C-alpha positions as a Python dict, from the first residue, in 0.01 Angstrom:
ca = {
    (1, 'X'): (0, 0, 0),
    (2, 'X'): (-332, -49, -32),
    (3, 'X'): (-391, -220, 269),
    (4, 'X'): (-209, 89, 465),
    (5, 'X'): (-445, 305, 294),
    (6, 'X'): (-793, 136, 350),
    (7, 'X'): (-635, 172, 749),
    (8, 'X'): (-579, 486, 699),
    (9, 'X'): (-955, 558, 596),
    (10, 'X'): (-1090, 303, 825),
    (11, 'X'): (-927, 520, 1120),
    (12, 'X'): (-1030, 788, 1008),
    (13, 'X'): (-1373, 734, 926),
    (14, 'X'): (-1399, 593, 1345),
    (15, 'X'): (-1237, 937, 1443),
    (16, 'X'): (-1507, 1122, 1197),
    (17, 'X'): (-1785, 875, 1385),
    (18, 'X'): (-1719, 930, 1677),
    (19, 'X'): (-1689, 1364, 1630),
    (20, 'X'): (-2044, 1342, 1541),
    (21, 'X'): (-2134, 1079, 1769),
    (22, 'X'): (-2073, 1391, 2023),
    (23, 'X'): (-2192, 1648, 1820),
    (24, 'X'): (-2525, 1447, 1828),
    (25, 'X'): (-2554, 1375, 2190),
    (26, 'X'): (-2499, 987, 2200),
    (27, 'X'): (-2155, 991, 2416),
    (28, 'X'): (-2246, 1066, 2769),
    (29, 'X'): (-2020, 1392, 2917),
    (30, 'X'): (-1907, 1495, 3257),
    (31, 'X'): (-2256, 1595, 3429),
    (32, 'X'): (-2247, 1965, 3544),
    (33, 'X'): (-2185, 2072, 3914),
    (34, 'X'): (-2467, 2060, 4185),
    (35, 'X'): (-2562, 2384, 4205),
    (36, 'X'): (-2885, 2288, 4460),
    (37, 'X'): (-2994, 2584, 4703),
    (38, 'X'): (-2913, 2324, 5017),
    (39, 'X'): (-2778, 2479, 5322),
    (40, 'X'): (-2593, 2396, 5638),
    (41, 'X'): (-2629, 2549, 6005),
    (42, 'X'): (-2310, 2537, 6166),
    (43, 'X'): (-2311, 2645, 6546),
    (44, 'X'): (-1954, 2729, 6664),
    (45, 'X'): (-1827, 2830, 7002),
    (46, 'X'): (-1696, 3154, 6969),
    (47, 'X'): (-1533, 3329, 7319),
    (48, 'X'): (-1192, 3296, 7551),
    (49, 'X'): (-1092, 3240, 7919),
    (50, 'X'): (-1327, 3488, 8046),
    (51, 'X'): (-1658, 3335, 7872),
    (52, 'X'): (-1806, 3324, 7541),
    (53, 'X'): (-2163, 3139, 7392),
    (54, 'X'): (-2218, 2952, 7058),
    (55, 'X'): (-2261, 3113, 6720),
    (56, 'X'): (-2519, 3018, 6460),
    (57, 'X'): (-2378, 3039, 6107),
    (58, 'X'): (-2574, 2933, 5776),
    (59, 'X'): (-2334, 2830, 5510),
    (60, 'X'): (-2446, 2690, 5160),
    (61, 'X'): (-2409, 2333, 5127),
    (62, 'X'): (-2113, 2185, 4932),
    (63, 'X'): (-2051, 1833, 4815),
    (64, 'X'): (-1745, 1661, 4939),
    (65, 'X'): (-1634, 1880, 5217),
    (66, 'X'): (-1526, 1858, 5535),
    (67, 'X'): (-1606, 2006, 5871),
    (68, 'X'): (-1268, 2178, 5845),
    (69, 'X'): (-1381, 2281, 5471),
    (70, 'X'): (-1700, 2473, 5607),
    (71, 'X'): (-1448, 2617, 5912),
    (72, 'X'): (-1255, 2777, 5635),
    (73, 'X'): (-1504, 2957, 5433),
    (74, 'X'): (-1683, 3084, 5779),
    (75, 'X'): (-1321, 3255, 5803),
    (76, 'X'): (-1338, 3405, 5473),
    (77, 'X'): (-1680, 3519, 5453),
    (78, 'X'): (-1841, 3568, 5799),
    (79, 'X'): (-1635, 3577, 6066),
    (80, 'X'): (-1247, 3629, 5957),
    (81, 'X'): (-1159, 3686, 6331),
    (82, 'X'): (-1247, 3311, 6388),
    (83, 'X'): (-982, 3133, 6532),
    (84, 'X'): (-908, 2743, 6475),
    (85, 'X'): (-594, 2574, 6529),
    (86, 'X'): (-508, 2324, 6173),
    (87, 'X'): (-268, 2253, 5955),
    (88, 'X'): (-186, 1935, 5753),
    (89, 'X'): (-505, 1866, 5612),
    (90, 'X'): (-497, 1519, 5619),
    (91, 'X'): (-515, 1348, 5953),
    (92, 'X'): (-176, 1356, 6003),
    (93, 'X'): (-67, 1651, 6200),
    (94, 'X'): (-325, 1614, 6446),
    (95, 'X'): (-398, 2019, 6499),
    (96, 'X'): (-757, 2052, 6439),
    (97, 'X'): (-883, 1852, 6757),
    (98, 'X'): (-1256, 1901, 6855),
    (99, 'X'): (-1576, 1836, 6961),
    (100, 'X'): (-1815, 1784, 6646),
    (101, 'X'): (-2207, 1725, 6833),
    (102, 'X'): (-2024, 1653, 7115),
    (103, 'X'): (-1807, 1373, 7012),
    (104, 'X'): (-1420, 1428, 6981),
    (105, 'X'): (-1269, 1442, 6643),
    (106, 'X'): (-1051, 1559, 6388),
    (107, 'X'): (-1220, 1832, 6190),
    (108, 'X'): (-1031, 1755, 5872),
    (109, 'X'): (-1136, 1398, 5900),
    (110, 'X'): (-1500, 1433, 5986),
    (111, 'X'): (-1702, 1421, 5624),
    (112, 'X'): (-1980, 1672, 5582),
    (113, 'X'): (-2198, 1406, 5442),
    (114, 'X'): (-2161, 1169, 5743),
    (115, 'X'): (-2354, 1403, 5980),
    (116, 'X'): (-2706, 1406, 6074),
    (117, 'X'): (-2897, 1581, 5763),
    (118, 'X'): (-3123, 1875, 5828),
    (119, 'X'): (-2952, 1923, 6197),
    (120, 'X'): (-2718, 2219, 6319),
    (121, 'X'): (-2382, 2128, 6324),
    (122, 'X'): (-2270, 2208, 6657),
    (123, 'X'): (-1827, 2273, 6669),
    (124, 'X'): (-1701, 2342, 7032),
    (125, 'X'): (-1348, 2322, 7121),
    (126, 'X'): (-1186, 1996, 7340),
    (127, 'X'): (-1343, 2059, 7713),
    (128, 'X'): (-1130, 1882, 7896),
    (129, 'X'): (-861, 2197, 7879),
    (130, 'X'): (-855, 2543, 7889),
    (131, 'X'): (-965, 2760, 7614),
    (132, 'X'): (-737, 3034, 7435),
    (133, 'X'): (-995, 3134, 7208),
    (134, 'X'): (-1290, 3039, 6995),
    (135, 'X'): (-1156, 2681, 6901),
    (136, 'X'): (-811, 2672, 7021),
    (137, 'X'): (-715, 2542, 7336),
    (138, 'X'): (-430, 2518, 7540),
    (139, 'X'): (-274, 2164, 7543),
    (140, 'X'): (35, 2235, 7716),
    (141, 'X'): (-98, 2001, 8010),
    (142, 'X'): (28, 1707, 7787),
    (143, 'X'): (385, 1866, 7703),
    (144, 'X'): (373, 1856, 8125),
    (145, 'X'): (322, 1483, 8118),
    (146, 'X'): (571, 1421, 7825),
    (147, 'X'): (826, 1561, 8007),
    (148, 'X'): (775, 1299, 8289),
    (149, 'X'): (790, 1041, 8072),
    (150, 'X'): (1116, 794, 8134),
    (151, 'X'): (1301, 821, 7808),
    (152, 'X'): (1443, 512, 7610),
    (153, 'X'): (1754, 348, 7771),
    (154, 'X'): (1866, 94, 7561),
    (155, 'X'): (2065, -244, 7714),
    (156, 'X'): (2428, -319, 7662),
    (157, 'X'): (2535, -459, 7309),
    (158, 'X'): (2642, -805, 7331),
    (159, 'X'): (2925, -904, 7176),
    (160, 'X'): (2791, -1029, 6873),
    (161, 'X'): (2633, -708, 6856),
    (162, 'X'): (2929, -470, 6841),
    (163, 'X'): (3071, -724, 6594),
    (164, 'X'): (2766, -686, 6367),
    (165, 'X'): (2743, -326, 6418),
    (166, 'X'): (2350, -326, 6544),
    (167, 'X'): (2089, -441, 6783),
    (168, 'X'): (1970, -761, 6740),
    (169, 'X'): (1562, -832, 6774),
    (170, 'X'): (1334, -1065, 6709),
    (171, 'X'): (1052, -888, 6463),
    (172, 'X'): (755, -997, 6681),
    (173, 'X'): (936, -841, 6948),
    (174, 'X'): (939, -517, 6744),
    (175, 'X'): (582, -501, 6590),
    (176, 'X'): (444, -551, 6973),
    (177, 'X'): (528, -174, 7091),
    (178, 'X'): (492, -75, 6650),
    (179, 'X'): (90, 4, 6661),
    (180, 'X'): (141, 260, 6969),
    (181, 'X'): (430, 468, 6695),
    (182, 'X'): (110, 582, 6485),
    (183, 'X'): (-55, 819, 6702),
    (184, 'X'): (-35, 1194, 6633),
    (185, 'X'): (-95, 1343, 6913),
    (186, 'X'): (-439, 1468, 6851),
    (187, 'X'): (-540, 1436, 7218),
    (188, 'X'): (-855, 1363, 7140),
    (189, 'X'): (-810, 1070, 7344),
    (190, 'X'): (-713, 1278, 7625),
    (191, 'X'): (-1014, 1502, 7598),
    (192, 'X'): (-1286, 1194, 7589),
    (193, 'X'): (-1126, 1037, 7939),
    (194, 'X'): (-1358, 1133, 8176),
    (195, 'X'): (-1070, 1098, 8462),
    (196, 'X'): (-948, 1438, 8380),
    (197, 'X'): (-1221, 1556, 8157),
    (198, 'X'): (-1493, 1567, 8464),
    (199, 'X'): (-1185, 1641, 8715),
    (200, 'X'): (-954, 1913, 8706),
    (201, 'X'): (-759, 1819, 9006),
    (202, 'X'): (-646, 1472, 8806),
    (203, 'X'): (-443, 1647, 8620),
    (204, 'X'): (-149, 1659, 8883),
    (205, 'X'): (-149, 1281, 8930),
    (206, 'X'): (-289, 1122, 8602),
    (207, 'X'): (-147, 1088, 8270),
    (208, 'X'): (-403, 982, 8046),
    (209, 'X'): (-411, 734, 7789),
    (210, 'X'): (-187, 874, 7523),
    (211, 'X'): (74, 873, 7730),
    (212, 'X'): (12, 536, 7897),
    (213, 'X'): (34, 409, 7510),
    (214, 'X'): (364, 557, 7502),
    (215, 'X'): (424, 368, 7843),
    (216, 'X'): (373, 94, 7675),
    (217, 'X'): (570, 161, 7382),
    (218, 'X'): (868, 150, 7555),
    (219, 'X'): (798, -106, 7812),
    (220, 'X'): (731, -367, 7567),
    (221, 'X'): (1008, -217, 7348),
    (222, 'X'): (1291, -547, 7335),
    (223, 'X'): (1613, -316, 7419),
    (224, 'X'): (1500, -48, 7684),
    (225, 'X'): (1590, -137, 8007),
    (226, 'X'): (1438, 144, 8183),
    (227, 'X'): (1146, 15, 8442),
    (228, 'X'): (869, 303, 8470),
    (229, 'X'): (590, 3, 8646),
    (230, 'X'): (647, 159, 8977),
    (231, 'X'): (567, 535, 8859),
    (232, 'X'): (295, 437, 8618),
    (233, 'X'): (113, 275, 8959),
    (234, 'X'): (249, 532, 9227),
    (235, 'X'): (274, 906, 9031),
    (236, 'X'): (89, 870, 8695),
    (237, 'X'): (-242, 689, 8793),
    (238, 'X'): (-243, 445, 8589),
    (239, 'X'): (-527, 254, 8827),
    (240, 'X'): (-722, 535, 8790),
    (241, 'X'): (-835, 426, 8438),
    (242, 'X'): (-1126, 224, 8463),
    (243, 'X'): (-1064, 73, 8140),
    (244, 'X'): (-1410, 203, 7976),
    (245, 'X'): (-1231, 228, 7612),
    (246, 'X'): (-1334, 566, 7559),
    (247, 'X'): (-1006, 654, 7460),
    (248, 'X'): (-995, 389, 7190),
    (249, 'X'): (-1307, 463, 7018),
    (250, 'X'): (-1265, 822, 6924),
    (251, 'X'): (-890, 749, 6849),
    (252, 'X'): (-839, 843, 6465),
    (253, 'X'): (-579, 599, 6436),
    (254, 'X'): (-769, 332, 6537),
    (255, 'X'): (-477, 230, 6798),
    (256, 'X'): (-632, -68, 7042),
    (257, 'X'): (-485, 178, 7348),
    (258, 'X'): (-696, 19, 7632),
    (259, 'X'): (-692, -318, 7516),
    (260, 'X'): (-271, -367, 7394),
    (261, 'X'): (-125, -29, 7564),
    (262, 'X'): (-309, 12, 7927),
    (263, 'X'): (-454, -342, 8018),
    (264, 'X'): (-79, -516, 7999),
    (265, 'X'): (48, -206, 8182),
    (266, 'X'): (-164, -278, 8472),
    (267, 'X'): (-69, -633, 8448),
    (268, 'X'): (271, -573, 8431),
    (269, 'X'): (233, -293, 8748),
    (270, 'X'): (58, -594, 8956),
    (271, 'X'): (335, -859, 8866),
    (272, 'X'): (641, -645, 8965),
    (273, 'X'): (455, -596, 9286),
    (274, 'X'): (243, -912, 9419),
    (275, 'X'): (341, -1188, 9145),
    (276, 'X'): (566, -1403, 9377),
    (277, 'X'): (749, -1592, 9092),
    (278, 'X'): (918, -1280, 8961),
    (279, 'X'): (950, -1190, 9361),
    (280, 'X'): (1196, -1545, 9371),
    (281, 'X'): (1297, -1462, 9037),
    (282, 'X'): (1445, -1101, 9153),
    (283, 'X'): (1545, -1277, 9466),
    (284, 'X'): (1752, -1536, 9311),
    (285, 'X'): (1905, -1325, 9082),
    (286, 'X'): (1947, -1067, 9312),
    (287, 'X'): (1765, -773, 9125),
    (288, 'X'): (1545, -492, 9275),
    (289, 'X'): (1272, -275, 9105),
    (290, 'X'): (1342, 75, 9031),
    (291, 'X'): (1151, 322, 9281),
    (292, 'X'): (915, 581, 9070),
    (293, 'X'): (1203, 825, 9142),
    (294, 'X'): (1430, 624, 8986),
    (295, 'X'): (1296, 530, 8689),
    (296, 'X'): (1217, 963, 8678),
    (297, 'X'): (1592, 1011, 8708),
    (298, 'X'): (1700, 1062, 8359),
    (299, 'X'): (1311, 1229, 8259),
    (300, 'X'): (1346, 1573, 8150),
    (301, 'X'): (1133, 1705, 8422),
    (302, 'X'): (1038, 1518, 8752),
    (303, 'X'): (747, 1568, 8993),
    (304, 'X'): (402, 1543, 8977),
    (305, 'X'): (226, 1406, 8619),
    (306, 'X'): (147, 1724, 8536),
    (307, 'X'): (104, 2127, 8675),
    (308, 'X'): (-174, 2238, 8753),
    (309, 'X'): (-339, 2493, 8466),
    (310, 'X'): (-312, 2819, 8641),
    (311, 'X'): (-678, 2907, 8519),
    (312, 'X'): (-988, 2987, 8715),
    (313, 'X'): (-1195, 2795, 8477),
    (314, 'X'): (-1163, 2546, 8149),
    (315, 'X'): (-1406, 2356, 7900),
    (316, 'X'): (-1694, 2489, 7734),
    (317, 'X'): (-1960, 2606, 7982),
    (318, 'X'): (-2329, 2541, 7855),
    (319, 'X'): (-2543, 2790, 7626),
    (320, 'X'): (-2731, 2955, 7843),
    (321, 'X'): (-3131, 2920, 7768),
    (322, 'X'): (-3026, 2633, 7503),
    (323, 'X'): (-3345, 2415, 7411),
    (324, 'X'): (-3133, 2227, 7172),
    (325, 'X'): (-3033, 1855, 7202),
    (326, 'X'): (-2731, 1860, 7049),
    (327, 'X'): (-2630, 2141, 7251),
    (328, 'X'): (-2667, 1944, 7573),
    (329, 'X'): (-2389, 1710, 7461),
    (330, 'X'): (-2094, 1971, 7471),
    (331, 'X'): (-2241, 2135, 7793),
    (332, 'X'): (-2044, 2134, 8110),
    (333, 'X'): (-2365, 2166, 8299),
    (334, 'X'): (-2675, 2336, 8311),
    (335, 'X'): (-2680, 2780, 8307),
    (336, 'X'): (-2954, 2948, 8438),
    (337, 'X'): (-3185, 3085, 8174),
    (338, 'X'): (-3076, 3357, 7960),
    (339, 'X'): (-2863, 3470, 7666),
    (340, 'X'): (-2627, 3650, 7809),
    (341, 'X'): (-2259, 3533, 7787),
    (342, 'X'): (-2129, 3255, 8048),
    (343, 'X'): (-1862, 3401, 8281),
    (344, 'X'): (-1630, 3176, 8444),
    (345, 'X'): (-1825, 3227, 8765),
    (346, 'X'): (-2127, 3081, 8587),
    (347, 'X'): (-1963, 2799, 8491),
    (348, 'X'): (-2024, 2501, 8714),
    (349, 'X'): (-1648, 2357, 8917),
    (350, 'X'): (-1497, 2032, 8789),
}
């Protein structure tokens, strides 16, 4: 009993310590918020279809945040007509696409703190299509391309198949076409290729590299039987890309797309059509390839890659009379001097 009761004290006596310990100052607390004066310029394109110019806004400086953060409270304080396309928050959903100092990225992923400090922050929207307004544009050129996209055809079960109840595959088989089922369709790789994003008229013949990776996906996929090799080289331009791996660096999934999606396409496009072993090997066994319009059979749309925006003008013209660097990374090309509002007759073709 007495034992219990000395514990008693004892614990006690640590809880009494260590009240006074904090009443005196020794134990270290939660440090107070920064509440520094800092600032941030943010410079944000702000227009539609028929022209617009960049917008200088000076937001106080907040630890932690994102570009997307800083978007937000511009809405809510200065300029709640601003319109910017977002939703998940989290890298995921792949809706807040664009160009941060002229490099393509997701605004929810791009940290405040990894930007140059001191410097404007300069948001434009993706150039490479046309813009609906302020930071939106209009992606529909890639719902186009989807829709030209063979879908999956799976083989025949075999008998031990049906018997089983499944498909049958090798996992090495199934991790090969696995890394291209990450991306989220940002199209931020889309944007940065320079085949459509320096020429309009691309778009009706090229596909770009998001949808090569899904090319790929099902070409190296171990039960589709569909053969797309033929329209990848004849209708989707898939020797177009000049394999400068644009694509993969700004990709925020970090998917290898030149390197294990477009690279073994174009191998596989040369083999079905000069390799002369699998030229015996189809002779022998008495198989043809499929013709680009019949591998587009069962597509939900046939036809060229993609239609033609019916626009007279897309991207992000240049600020007129800008004698800022980082401006001169989102321009299209160079205005003549001035502040006046670029037109799409100022703005320079391709």
């Amino acid at each position: 009993m007495s034992e219990a009761l000395n514990g008693t004290a004892d614990t006690t006596e640590t809880v009494d310590d260590h009240d006074d310990a904090h009443t005196a100052g020794l134990v270290p607390v939660a440090a107070a918020p920064d509440t520094t004066d800092a600032t941030v310029t943010m410079r944000l394109w702000r227009g539609d279809d028929t022209g617009g110019a960049f917008t200088d806004y000076e937001m106080p400086a907040v630890e932690g945040e994102v570009v997307l953060d800083v978007i937000h409270r511009i809405q809510a304080t200065k300029a709640p007509d601003l319109a910017c396309r977002w939703n998940c928050k989290a890298g995921k959903c792949g809706s807040c696409s664009a160009e941060i100092n002229g490099r393509p990225s997701l605004m929810c992923m791009t940290r405040m703190d990894t930007l140059p400090v001191g410097e404007t922050v300069t948001v434009a929207p993706m150039r490479t299509f046309p813009i609906l307004r302020d930071l939106v544009t209009d992606v529909s050129y890639n719902y186009e391309v989807a829709k030209r996209i063979p879908p999956f055809k799976p083989r025949a079960k075999t008998e031990d198949e049906v018997e089983a109840g499944g498909y049958r595959m090798q996992q090495i088989d199934v991790e090969r076409s696995q890394e291209f089922r990450k991306c989220i369709e940002c199209y931020l790789c889309q944007d940065v290729c320079h085949v459509i994003r320096d020429h309009e008229e691309n778009k009706t013949a090229f596909a770009g590299p998001r949808f090569f990776a899904r090319s790929a996906e099902l070409e190296m996929h171990p039960l589709d039987v569909n053969d797309r090799r033929q329209l990848l080289q004849q209708e989707q331009g898939l020797g177009k890309c000049n394999i400068t791996k644009c694509c993969t660096e700004v990709c925020p999934e970090h998917i290898k797309i030149t390197d294990n999606a477009i690279i073994p396409l174009k191998e596989r496009a040369v083999d079905a059509k000069y390799d002369p072993v699998a030229w015996l090997g189809r002779k022998i066994l008495n198989r043809t390839k499929r013709t680009p319009a019949e591998a587009a059979a069962n597509s939900p749309a046939t036809g060229p890659a993609a239609v033609q925006p019916d626009v007279p003008a897309h991207g992000i013209p240049g600020p007129k009379g800008a004698d800022h660097d980082e401006l001169d990374l989102v321009a299209v090309g160079d205005g003549a001097p001035g502040n006046d509002p670029v037109t799409p007759e100022d703005a320079p073709a391709g």
